[in-house]
Coordinates of C-alpha atoms in Angstrom, one line a residue:
T1 CA 13.5 -20.4 53.6
M2 CA 15.6 -22.3 52.1
G3 CA 17.7 -23.5 54.8
N4 CA 14.9 -24.5 57.0
W5 CA 13.9 -26.8 53.2
L6 CA 16.9 -28.7 53.1
V7 CA 16.7 -29.2 57.3
N8 CA 13.2 -30.8 56.1
H9 CA 13.2 -32.2 53.2
W10 CA 17.1 -33.1 53.3
F11 CA 16.4 -36.2 52.6
S12 CA 14.1 -35.4 49.4
A13 CA 17.1 -33.2 48.3
A14 CA 20.0 -35.8 48.1
V15 CA 17.8 -38.7 46.0
L16 CA 16.5 -35.4 44.2
A17 CA 20.1 -34.2 43.5
A18 CA 21.5 -38.2 43.5
W19 CA 18.9 -38.6 40.6
L20 CA 19.8 -35.7 38.6
G21 CA 23.1 -36.2 38.9
I22 CA 22.4 -40.1 37.3
N23 CA 20.8 -38.5 34.0
I24 CA 23.5 -35.7 33.5
F25 CA 26.3 -38.9 33.7
L26 CA 24.6 -41.1 31.5
F27 CA 23.8 -38.3 29.1
T28 CA 27.1 -36.5 29.2
Y29 CA 29.1 -39.9 29.3
Y30 CA 27.0 -41.9 26.3
F31 CA 26.6 -38.5 23.8
L32 CA 30.3 -38.4 24.3
F33 CA 31.3 -41.7 23.5
F34 CA 28.7 -42.2 20.7
N35 CA 30.1 -39.2 19.5
L36 CA 34.0 -40.0 20.0
D37 CA 33.7 -44.0 20.2
E38 CA 36.7 -44.5 16.1
R39 CA 33.5 -48.2 16.2
Y40 CA 31.0 -45.2 15.4
F41 CA 33.1 -43.5 12.7
Y42 CA 30.8 -44.4 9.6
T43 CA 27.6 -44.2 11.6
R44 CA 28.5 -40.8 12.4
T45 CA 29.8 -40.1 9.0
I46 CA 26.0 -40.7 7.7
L47 CA 24.3 -39.2 10.9
R48 CA 26.5 -37.0 12.5
S49 CA 25.5 -35.7 16.0
A50 CA 22.2 -37.0 15.8
L51 CA 23.3 -40.5 17.0
A52 CA 24.9 -39.1 20.1
W53 CA 22.1 -37.1 20.3
A54 CA 19.0 -40.4 20.2
R55 CA 21.6 -43.0 22.3
A56 CA 22.3 -39.9 24.9
S57 CA 18.6 -39.7 25.5
A58 CA 17.5 -44.0 24.8
K59 CA 20.8 -44.7 28.2
C60 CA 18.0 -41.8 30.4
L61 CA 14.9 -42.9 29.2
N62 CA 15.7 -46.5 30.3
F63 CA 17.2 -45.2 33.6
N64 CA 14.1 -42.8 34.4
S65 CA 11.8 -46.2 33.0
M66 CA 13.3 -48.0 35.4
L67 CA 12.3 -45.7 37.8
I68 CA 8.9 -44.7 37.5
L69 CA 7.3 -47.8 38.5
L70 CA 8.5 -48.0 41.8
P71 CA 6.6 -45.3 43.2
V72 CA 3.5 -46.6 42.9
C73 CA 4.7 -49.7 44.6
R74 CA 2.8 -48.6 47.5
N75 CA 3.3 -51.8 49.4
L76 CA 7.1 -52.0 49.2
L77 CA 6.7 -48.1 50.9
S78 CA 4.1 -49.2 53.7
F79 CA 7.2 -52.2 54.1
L80 CA 10.3 -49.4 54.0
R81 CA 8.2 -47.5 56.2
G82 CA 7.8 -49.6 58.8
T83 CA 11.3 -51.3 58.2
C84 CA 12.4 -47.0 58.9
S85 CA 10.3 -47.0 61.5
C86 CA 13.9 -46.6 64.2
C87 CA 14.8 -43.8 61.6
R88 CA 13.9 -40.0 61.9
R89 CA 10.5 -39.4 61.5
T90 CA 11.4 -37.2 58.7
L91 CA 12.7 -39.4 56.5
R92 CA 9.9 -41.5 57.1
K93 CA 7.5 -38.4 56.0
Q94 CA 10.0 -38.1 52.8
L95 CA 8.1 -41.2 51.6
D96 CA 5.1 -39.4 51.3
H97 CA 6.5 -37.6 48.4
N98 CA 6.3 -41.1 46.5
L99 CA 3.6 -39.2 43.8
T100 CA 5.7 -36.2 43.6
F101 CA 8.6 -38.6 42.6
H102 CA 7.1 -40.2 39.8
K103 CA 5.5 -37.4 38.2
L104 CA 9.0 -35.8 38.2
V105 CA 10.2 -38.5 36.8
A106 CA 7.2 -38.8 34.6
Y107 CA 7.6 -35.6 33.0
A108 CA 11.6 -36.3 32.3
L109 CA 10.4 -39.0 30.1
A110 CA 8.4 -36.7 28.1
L111 CA 11.2 -34.4 27.8
L112 CA 13.6 -37.6 26.6
T113 CA 11.6 -39.1 24.9
A114 CA 10.7 -35.4 23.0
V115 CA 14.7 -35.7 22.0
H116 CA 14.7 -39.1 21.6
T117 CA 12.4 -38.1 18.8
I118 CA 13.3 -35.3 17.1
A119 CA 17.4 -37.1 17.0
H120 CA 16.1 -40.2 15.0
L121 CA 13.5 -38.1 12.3
F122 CA 16.9 -36.5 11.5
N123 CA 18.6 -39.8 11.4
L124 CA 16.2 -41.2 9.0
E125 CA 16.7 -37.9 7.2
R126 CA 20.2 -38.6 6.7
Y127 CA 20.5 -42.4 6.1
N128 CA 17.7 -41.6 2.9
H129 CA 19.5 -38.4 2.2
S130 CA 22.7 -40.5 1.7
Q131 CA 20.7 -43.7 0.2
Q132 CA 20.0 -41.7 -2.7
A133 CA 23.3 -39.7 -3.2
T134 CA 25.1 -40.4 -6.1
D135 CA 27.8 -37.9 -5.4
G136 CA 30.4 -40.6 -4.9
S137 CA 30.9 -39.5 -1.0
L138 CA 31.8 -41.5 1.8
P139 CA 28.1 -41.1 3.3
A140 CA 27.1 -42.8 -0.6
V141 CA 29.7 -45.1 -0.3
L142 CA 28.4 -46.9 2.6
S143 CA 25.1 -46.3 1.5
K144 CA 25.5 -49.6 -1.0
M145 CA 27.0 -51.7 1.6
H146 CA 24.2 -53.4 2.0
L147 CA 24.4 -54.9 -2.1
Q148 CA 28.4 -56.6 -0.9
G149 CA 26.9 -58.9 1.3
S150 CA 24.4 -59.7 4.1
N151 CA 26.8 -58.4 7.0
K152 CA 28.0 -55.5 5.3
W153 CA 25.1 -52.8 5.6
L154 CA 25.2 -49.7 7.6
N155 CA 22.4 -47.9 6.1
P156 CA 18.6 -49.7 7.2
I157 CA 18.0 -48.1 3.9
H158 CA 18.1 -49.9 1.3
S159 CA 16.0 -48.3 -1.1
N160 CA 15.5 -44.8 -3.0
Q161 CA 11.8 -45.0 -3.3
T162 CA 11.6 -45.1 0.9
T163 CA 10.0 -42.3 3.0
V164 CA 11.0 -40.9 6.7
E165 CA 6.7 -41.9 7.1
Y166 CA 7.5 -45.1 5.9
V167 CA 10.3 -46.2 8.0
A168 CA 8.9 -45.3 11.0
F169 CA 5.0 -47.0 10.4
T170 CA 7.3 -50.3 9.0
T171 CA 9.5 -51.5 10.7
I172 CA 9.6 -52.2 14.8
P173 CA 11.8 -50.1 16.0
G174 CA 9.3 -47.6 14.2
L175 CA 5.9 -48.6 15.0
T176 CA 6.9 -49.1 18.8
G177 CA 8.3 -46.0 18.9
V178 CA 5.3 -43.9 17.4
I179 CA 2.8 -46.7 20.0
I180 CA 5.5 -45.8 23.1
T181 CA 4.9 -42.2 22.3
L182 CA 1.6 -41.9 21.8
A183 CA 1.0 -43.7 25.1
L184 CA 2.9 -41.6 27.0
I185 CA 0.9 -38.8 25.9
L186 CA -2.1 -39.9 26.4
M187 CA -1.0 -40.3 30.0
V188 CA 0.7 -37.2 30.4
T189 CA -2.0 -35.4 29.4
S190 CA -5.0 -37.3 31.6
S191 CA -3.0 -37.2 34.7
T192 CA -3.7 -33.5 35.0
E193 CA -5.6 -32.1 38.6
F194 CA -8.6 -31.1 36.2
I195 CA -9.0 -34.8 34.9
R196 CA -7.9 -36.4 38.0
R197 CA -10.8 -34.6 40.2
N198 CA -13.1 -34.6 37.7
Y199 CA -12.6 -37.7 35.3
F200 CA -11.0 -40.2 37.9
E201 CA -12.1 -42.8 35.3
V202 CA -10.6 -41.3 32.5
F203 CA -6.9 -40.7 33.9
W204 CA -7.2 -45.0 35.8
Y205 CA -8.2 -46.6 32.7
T206 CA -5.2 -44.5 30.5
H207 CA -2.6 -45.0 33.1
H208 CA -3.2 -48.9 32.3
L209 CA -1.3 -48.0 28.9
F210 CA 1.7 -48.6 31.2
L211 CA 1.5 -51.8 30.0
I212 CA 1.5 -51.5 26.1
Y213 CA 4.7 -48.5 27.3
F214 CA 7.1 -51.4 28.4
A215 CA 5.9 -54.0 26.0
G216 CA 7.0 -51.6 23.2
L217 CA 10.4 -50.4 25.4
V218 CA 11.1 -54.3 25.4
I219 CA 11.0 -54.3 21.7
H220 CA 11.5 -51.5 20.3
G221 CA 15.4 -51.8 20.1
I222 CA 15.4 -55.8 19.1
A223 CA 15.8 -54.9 15.3
G224 CA 19.3 -52.9 15.5
L225 CA 19.1 -50.8 13.1
V226 CA 21.5 -48.7 14.3
R227 CA 25.1 -50.5 13.8
G228 CA 29.0 -50.4 14.8
Q229 CA 31.6 -51.6 12.9
T230 CA 32.6 -54.9 14.6
E231 CA 35.6 -55.3 17.1
E232 CA 37.2 -57.7 14.1
S233 CA 36.4 -55.6 11.6
M234 CA 38.6 -52.8 13.7
E235 CA 41.4 -55.0 13.7
E236 CA 42.0 -55.8 9.7
V237 CA 40.5 -52.3 8.6
H238 CA 40.5 -49.9 11.4
P239 CA 38.8 -46.0 9.7
H240 CA 42.0 -44.3 10.6
R241 CA 43.7 -46.0 7.9
C242 CA 41.2 -47.0 5.5
A243 CA 38.2 -44.7 5.6
E244 CA 40.0 -42.7 2.6
Y245 CA 40.5 -46.2 0.7
L246 CA 36.4 -46.9 0.4
M247 CA 36.1 -43.8 -1.9
H248 CA 38.4 -44.9 -4.8
K249 CA 38.3 -48.7 -4.1
D250 CA 40.3 -50.3 -7.2
K251 CA 39.5 -53.6 -9.2
N252 CA 42.8 -55.2 -8.8
C253 CA 44.0 -54.2 -5.1
S254 CA 46.4 -54.9 -3.2
H255 CA 47.2 -53.1 -0.4
D256 CA 45.3 -54.2 3.7
C257 CA 42.6 -52.1 2.9
C258 CA 41.1 -54.2 0.5
K259 CA 38.8 -55.5 3.1
D260 CA 35.3 -54.3 3.3
P261 CA 34.3 -52.7 7.1
E262 CA 31.9 -55.2 8.5
F263 CA 29.0 -53.8 10.6
G264 CA 26.6 -55.1 13.3
S265 CA 24.2 -53.8 15.9
I266 CA 23.8 -52.3 19.3
P267 CA 22.0 -55.1 20.9
A268 CA 18.9 -54.5 22.7
E269 CA 19.2 -53.5 26.4
S270 CA 16.1 -51.9 27.7
W271 CA 14.5 -55.4 29.0
K272 CA 18.0 -55.5 31.9
W273 CA 17.0 -52.1 32.7
V274 CA 13.2 -52.5 33.4
L275 CA 13.0 -56.4 34.4
A276 CA 13.4 -56.2 37.9
P277 CA 11.1 -53.4 38.6
V278 CA 8.2 -55.0 36.9
L279 CA 8.6 -57.9 38.5
L280 CA 8.6 -55.8 41.3
Y281 CA 5.8 -54.6 40.5
I282 CA 4.0 -57.7 39.4
F283 CA 4.7 -58.5 43.3
E284 CA 2.9 -55.4 44.7
R285 CA -0.1 -56.5 42.3
I286 CA -0.4 -60.0 43.6
L287 CA -0.2 -58.7 46.7
R288 CA -3.2 -55.8 46.2
V289 CA -5.0 -58.6 45.2
W290 CA -4.5 -60.6 48.1
R291 CA -5.1 -58.2 50.6
A292 CA -8.3 -56.7 48.7
R293 CA -9.6 -60.5 49.6
Q294 CA -9.5 -60.1 53.3
K295 CA -13.1 -59.6 54.4
V296 CA -14.4 -56.2 55.3
V297 CA -17.6 -56.0 57.3
V298 CA -19.4 -52.4 56.6
T299 CA -20.5 -51.9 60.1
K300 CA -22.5 -49.0 60.2
V301 CA -23.5 -46.7 56.9
V302 CA -24.7 -42.8 57.3
M303 CA -25.6 -40.2 55.2
H304 CA -25.0 -37.0 56.2
P305 CA -25.9 -34.1 54.3
A306 CA -24.8 -32.4 50.9
R307 CA -24.5 -36.1 49.7
V308 CA -21.5 -36.8 51.5
L309 CA -21.4 -41.3 52.8
E310 CA -19.5 -42.6 56.0
L311 CA -19.0 -45.6 56.0
Q312 CA -18.0 -47.6 59.2
M313 CA -15.9 -50.7 58.7
Q314 CA -13.7 -53.5 60.4
K315 CA -11.3 -55.8 59.1
K316 CA -9.5 -58.4 60.6
G317 CA -6.1 -57.4 61.1
F318 CA -6.6 -53.8 60.2
C319 CA -4.2 -51.4 62.2
M320 CA -4.2 -47.7 61.9
E321 CA -2.8 -44.0 62.8
V322 CA -4.0 -40.8 62.5
G323 CA -3.3 -39.3 59.0
Q324 CA -3.2 -42.2 56.9
Y325 CA -5.3 -43.6 53.8
I326 CA -6.8 -46.3 52.6
F327 CA -8.0 -47.4 49.2
V328 CA -11.0 -48.9 48.8
N329 CA -12.7 -50.9 45.9
C330 CA -16.5 -51.6 45.6
P331 CA -16.6 -54.3 42.9
A332 CA -20.7 -53.7 42.2
I333 CA -19.6 -50.2 40.7
S334 CA -16.1 -51.6 38.6
L335 CA -13.6 -54.3 39.4
L336 CA -10.6 -52.2 38.0
E337 CA -11.2 -49.0 40.2
W338 CA -9.5 -48.5 43.5
H339 CA -10.2 -44.8 45.0
P340 CA -8.1 -43.0 48.0
F341 CA -9.7 -41.8 50.9
T342 CA -8.6 -40.2 54.5
L343 CA -9.7 -42.2 57.4
T344 CA -11.9 -40.3 60.1
S345 CA -12.0 -42.4 62.9
A346 CA -8.9 -42.5 65.8
P347 CA -6.9 -44.9 66.4
E348 CA -9.0 -45.4 69.9
E349 CA -12.0 -46.7 68.1
D350 CA -12.5 -50.1 67.0
F351 CA -13.4 -49.9 63.6
F352 CA -12.2 -47.5 60.7
S353 CA -14.7 -45.0 58.9
I354 CA -14.0 -43.3 55.6
H355 CA -16.3 -40.3 54.2
I356 CA -17.4 -40.0 50.8
R357 CA -18.1 -36.5 48.7
A358 CA -20.1 -36.7 45.8
A359 CA -17.7 -35.7 43.5
G360 CA -17.5 -37.6 40.0
D361 CA -18.9 -40.4 38.5
W362 CA -17.4 -43.5 41.0
T363 CA -17.9 -41.2 44.1
E364 CA -22.1 -41.3 43.0
R365 CA -22.4 -44.3 41.6
L366 CA -21.2 -46.0 45.0
I367 CA -23.6 -42.9 47.1
D368 CA -26.7 -44.4 45.1
T369 CA -25.9 -48.3 45.0
F370 CA -26.0 -47.7 49.5
Q371 CA -29.0 -45.9 49.6
Q372 CA -30.7 -48.3 47.4
Q373 CA -29.2 -51.6 48.6
K374 CA -30.1 -50.7 52.4
L375 CA -30.9 -54.3 53.4
E376 CA -27.8 -55.9 51.6
K377 CA -24.7 -54.1 52.0
P378 CA -22.4 -54.2 48.5
R379 CA -19.2 -55.4 49.7
I380 CA -16.5 -53.4 49.8
E381 CA -12.4 -53.9 49.4
V382 CA -10.0 -52.2 51.4
D383 CA -6.4 -52.1 51.1
G384 CA -4.0 -50.0 53.2
P385 CA -4.0 -47.7 55.2
F386 CA -1.0 -46.4 53.5
G387 CA 1.2 -42.8 54.7
T388 CA 3.3 -41.9 57.5
A389 CA 1.0 -41.1 60.8
S390 CA 0.7 -37.6 61.7
E391 CA 2.1 -37.9 65.3
D392 CA 3.7 -34.5 65.3
V393 CA 0.4 -33.2 66.1
F394 CA 1.2 -34.9 70.2
Q395 CA 4.5 -33.3 70.4
Y396 CA 3.1 -29.5 71.3
E397 CA 1.7 -28.1 74.0
V398 CA -0.5 -26.1 72.4
A399 CA -1.2 -26.4 68.9
M400 CA -2.7 -24.5 65.5
L401 CA -4.5 -27.0 63.0
V402 CA -5.3 -25.4 59.9
G403 CA -7.9 -27.0 57.1
A404 CA -8.8 -25.4 54.3
G405 CA -12.1 -27.3 52.3
I406 CA -11.8 -30.9 51.8
G407 CA -8.1 -30.5 53.5
V408 CA -10.3 -30.5 57.1
T409 CA -10.5 -34.4 56.6
P410 CA -7.7 -35.6 58.3
F411 CA -8.0 -33.2 61.3
A412 CA -11.1 -35.8 62.3
S413 CA -9.4 -38.4 63.3
I414 CA -6.3 -35.9 64.4
L415 CA -8.6 -34.4 66.7
K416 CA -10.3 -37.1 68.1
S417 CA -7.5 -39.6 68.4
I418 CA -6.3 -36.1 71.0
W419 CA -9.7 -35.8 73.0
Y420 CA -9.2 -39.5 73.3
K421 CA -5.7 -39.1 74.5
F422 CA -6.5 -36.4 76.6
Q423 CA -9.4 -38.2 78.5
Q424 CA -7.5 -41.0 79.4
A425 CA -4.4 -38.8 80.5
D426 CA -2.3 -40.6 77.6
Q427 CA 1.6 -40.0 78.6
T428 CA 3.0 -39.3 75.4
L429 CA 0.7 -36.4 74.6
K430 CA 1.8 -33.4 75.5
T431 CA -1.1 -31.3 73.9
K432 CA -2.8 -28.3 76.7
K433 CA -4.5 -26.8 74.4
I434 CA -5.9 -26.5 70.5
Y435 CA -6.5 -24.2 68.5
F436 CA -8.4 -25.6 65.2
Y437 CA -9.3 -22.7 61.7
W438 CA -11.4 -24.0 59.2
L439 CA -11.6 -22.7 56.0
C440 CA -13.9 -23.2 53.3
R441 CA -16.1 -21.8 50.5
D442 CA -19.1 -23.4 52.0
T443 CA -20.1 -25.6 54.7
G444 CA -23.0 -27.7 53.2
A445 CA -20.8 -30.6 52.0
F446 CA -18.9 -31.0 55.6
A447 CA -21.8 -30.4 57.7
W448 CA -20.7 -34.3 59.0
F449 CA -17.8 -32.7 60.5
N450 CA -19.9 -29.7 62.5
D451 CA -21.3 -32.7 63.7
L452 CA -18.6 -34.3 65.0
L453 CA -17.5 -30.6 66.1
A454 CA -20.8 -30.5 68.0
S455 CA -19.8 -33.8 69.4
L456 CA -16.6 -33.0 70.7
E457 CA -17.7 -29.6 72.4
Q458 CA -20.4 -31.8 74.2
K459 CA -18.3 -33.9 75.5
M460 CA -15.7 -31.6 76.4
A461 CA -18.0 -29.3 78.5
E462 CA -19.6 -32.2 80.0
S463 CA -15.9 -33.2 81.8
G464 CA -15.3 -29.4 82.6
K465 CA -12.8 -29.1 79.5
A466 CA -14.5 -26.5 77.5
D467 CA -11.6 -24.4 77.1
F468 CA -9.0 -27.4 75.7
L469 CA -10.5 -26.4 71.9
T470 CA -11.1 -23.3 70.5
Y471 CA -12.0 -23.5 67.2
R472 CA -13.2 -20.9 64.3
L473 CA -14.9 -21.2 60.9
F474 CA -14.1 -18.7 58.4
L475 CA -16.5 -18.9 55.5
T476 CA -14.8 -17.4 52.3
G477 CA -17.9 -18.5 49.8
W478 CA -21.0 -16.5 50.9
D479 CA -23.8 -14.8 49.4
T480 CA -26.7 -12.6 50.6
S481 CA -29.0 -15.3 52.0
I482 CA -27.3 -16.4 54.4
A483 CA -25.7 -13.1 55.3
N484 CA -29.3 -11.6 55.6
N485 CA -29.9 -14.9 57.9
V486 CA -27.4 -14.2 59.8
A487 CA -28.3 -10.3 60.6
L488 CA -32.0 -11.9 61.5
H489 CA -30.3 -14.5 64.2
F490 CA -27.1 -12.8 65.7
D491 CA -27.9 -12.6 69.3
T492 CA -28.2 -16.8 69.5
A493 CA -26.3 -18.9 71.3
T494 CA -25.6 -21.2 68.1
D495 CA -24.5 -20.3 65.0
T496 CA -26.8 -19.9 62.3
V497 CA -25.0 -21.4 59.4
T498 CA -23.5 -24.9 61.4
G499 CA -25.2 -24.9 64.5
L500 CA -22.0 -24.8 66.8
R501 CA -21.2 -22.5 69.7
H502 CA -18.4 -20.7 68.0
K503 CA -20.0 -18.3 65.0
T504 CA -18.8 -18.9 61.7
I505 CA -16.7 -15.4 60.7
F506 CA -16.9 -14.5 56.9
G507 CA -14.1 -13.8 54.9
R508 CA -10.7 -15.1 55.3
P509 CA -8.4 -15.0 58.6
M510 CA -6.0 -12.4 59.0
W511 CA -3.2 -14.3 60.4
N512 CA -1.4 -11.8 62.3
S513 CA -3.9 -11.3 64.8
E514 CA -4.3 -14.7 65.3
F515 CA -0.8 -15.1 65.9
A516 CA -0.3 -12.1 68.2
A517 CA -3.2 -13.8 70.0
V518 CA -2.2 -17.1 70.4
A519 CA 1.3 -15.5 71.3
A520 CA -0.4 -13.7 74.2
A521 CA -2.1 -16.9 75.2
H522 CA 1.2 -18.7 75.8
P523 CA 3.9 -16.5 75.6
R524 CA 6.5 -19.3 77.4
S525 CA 5.1 -22.2 74.7
V526 CA 6.4 -24.0 71.6
V527 CA 3.3 -24.1 69.2
G528 CA 2.9 -26.4 66.4
V529 CA 1.5 -25.3 63.3
F530 CA -0.5 -27.9 61.4
L531 CA -1.8 -27.1 57.8
C532 CA -3.9 -29.5 55.6
G533 CA -4.7 -26.9 52.7
P534 CA -3.2 -24.8 49.2
G535 CA 0.7 -24.3 49.1
A536 CA -0.1 -20.4 48.6
L537 CA -2.1 -20.6 52.3
A538 CA 1.3 -22.4 53.0
K539 CA 3.6 -19.6 52.3
T540 CA 1.6 -17.1 54.4
L541 CA 1.8 -19.6 57.8
Q542 CA 5.7 -20.1 57.0
K543 CA 5.8 -16.4 56.9
S544 CA 3.6 -15.6 60.6
C545 CA 5.3 -18.5 62.2
H546 CA 8.8 -16.8 61.6
Q547 CA 7.2 -13.0 62.4
H548 CA 5.6 -14.1 65.7
S549 CA 8.3 -16.6 66.4
S550 CA 9.9 -14.4 69.7
M551 CA 14.1 -14.6 69.4
D552 CA 13.9 -15.3 73.1
P553 CA 14.3 -19.2 73.7
R554 CA 12.2 -19.0 76.8
K555 CA 10.0 -17.3 75.0
V556 CA 6.8 -18.4 72.2
K557 CA 8.0 -20.4 69.4
F558 CA 6.4 -21.3 66.1
Y559 CA 6.9 -24.4 64.2
F560 CA 5.4 -24.9 60.9
N561 CA 4.3 -28.3 59.0
K562 CA 2.5 -29.0 55.7
E563 CA 1.2 -32.4 55.6
N564 CA 1.6 -33.8 53.1
F565 CA -2.3 -36.0 52.5

């Protein structure tokens, strides 16, 4: 429900409201300013309302360009997360929505760029039209003022042979505007989910056009082509008094409006907006280089079926928590590319590990490199860990964990950690029972996770705690060969697909019956429901939590938590 969302995401809602509010304020304030201010009376005579549209969108572009780098300063966010460790966890969790905010600001930049560009195309067309006009109208007279002296011009187009295209590609604002817009279009289009998942390199390298974007942005306004009347000139020849005299000026003029108005450029100010974030980002990149230089020892390499590579590593001072992720670079493959991977080890282990699935050029090459260089392992650089720990799992007596597809990865860390805490009789662990649901199209890519479940199953059975973990595997994509195999081996002790004691269920879970079974088994418990998977599944689980929670405070309650891995 909307109420629940606001309680859990009040910080996100507040940030969103503030961001929208500032954008609306800036746009409205500067739109009215350039539409009403007397200094731009003559400019408006030529450009009409297109001036206000261009200037108001420019202010909002500056504001959003200032914000766009902040959410991707991951070390800065880690520092903030650390300093507000005393804050409520929900607040720290909101910092994990950094990329959502980054995308939101990027879409705003794209929209504002369109507004700004269209407004300036109108402006250029109107400047050009006024320059070529011979009807003696005020715009025509103002456009000829460059003939009176160097400081007198208002219309930047001084020739009758100019076209809009010529101005767009030969002036500093025109050319930088075209370059900035192209860079932005390339960055936005190459960062779609499909390209990021399948052609990460295209996304990664195209995104570095942000350097050109910021350089162009700073230079863009330097020429000052949009001008307004100067303060001194306003005092001498105010447009309200003197505008009409401009059109019919006598040679032997004697009144106080004889003097021509003088104009000055609007100073370039984009650099003031973006200077601090750019410096902060430079510091962030230096910090990343320094952290990456710290030695990482690959202690163990395991090649799992279906081309999944497990790397176990050690690094001095590395301290992780469950649900966190790291960025990995392999200089032998690419000096610039860093890829995020969820940690699959538990904090209680003396190493940290990741599982890398062949899912693109870089991962394919990394797996090949490790397979070929068995004696001398390639150098690995690690930055992190990042993200908020998923400690909430430990706060519930009963936990229902749902992992879908690749979303199963963080649960490796969580399940292992819970098991270690359980064995060590950790006082912070309130969990008495775990239900784990794993949904995937084919188990091949997750054979390593089967191994993990099998070893946990074995350890629990050995210590007489076999009922601590109940897991159910749902194979959502399956063919006739699997079905026939299952039919042949239906009465075997272990599952034919996974080799585990718990049978694989074919098809999707019937969530109503799953929740009803948990509610019946734990009539007085508070149950935490955790999902790492798609949004559609989140809605279904949220609905089930609501339906199966008892109104009686002494009876079963389900609380939904969607993890943002």
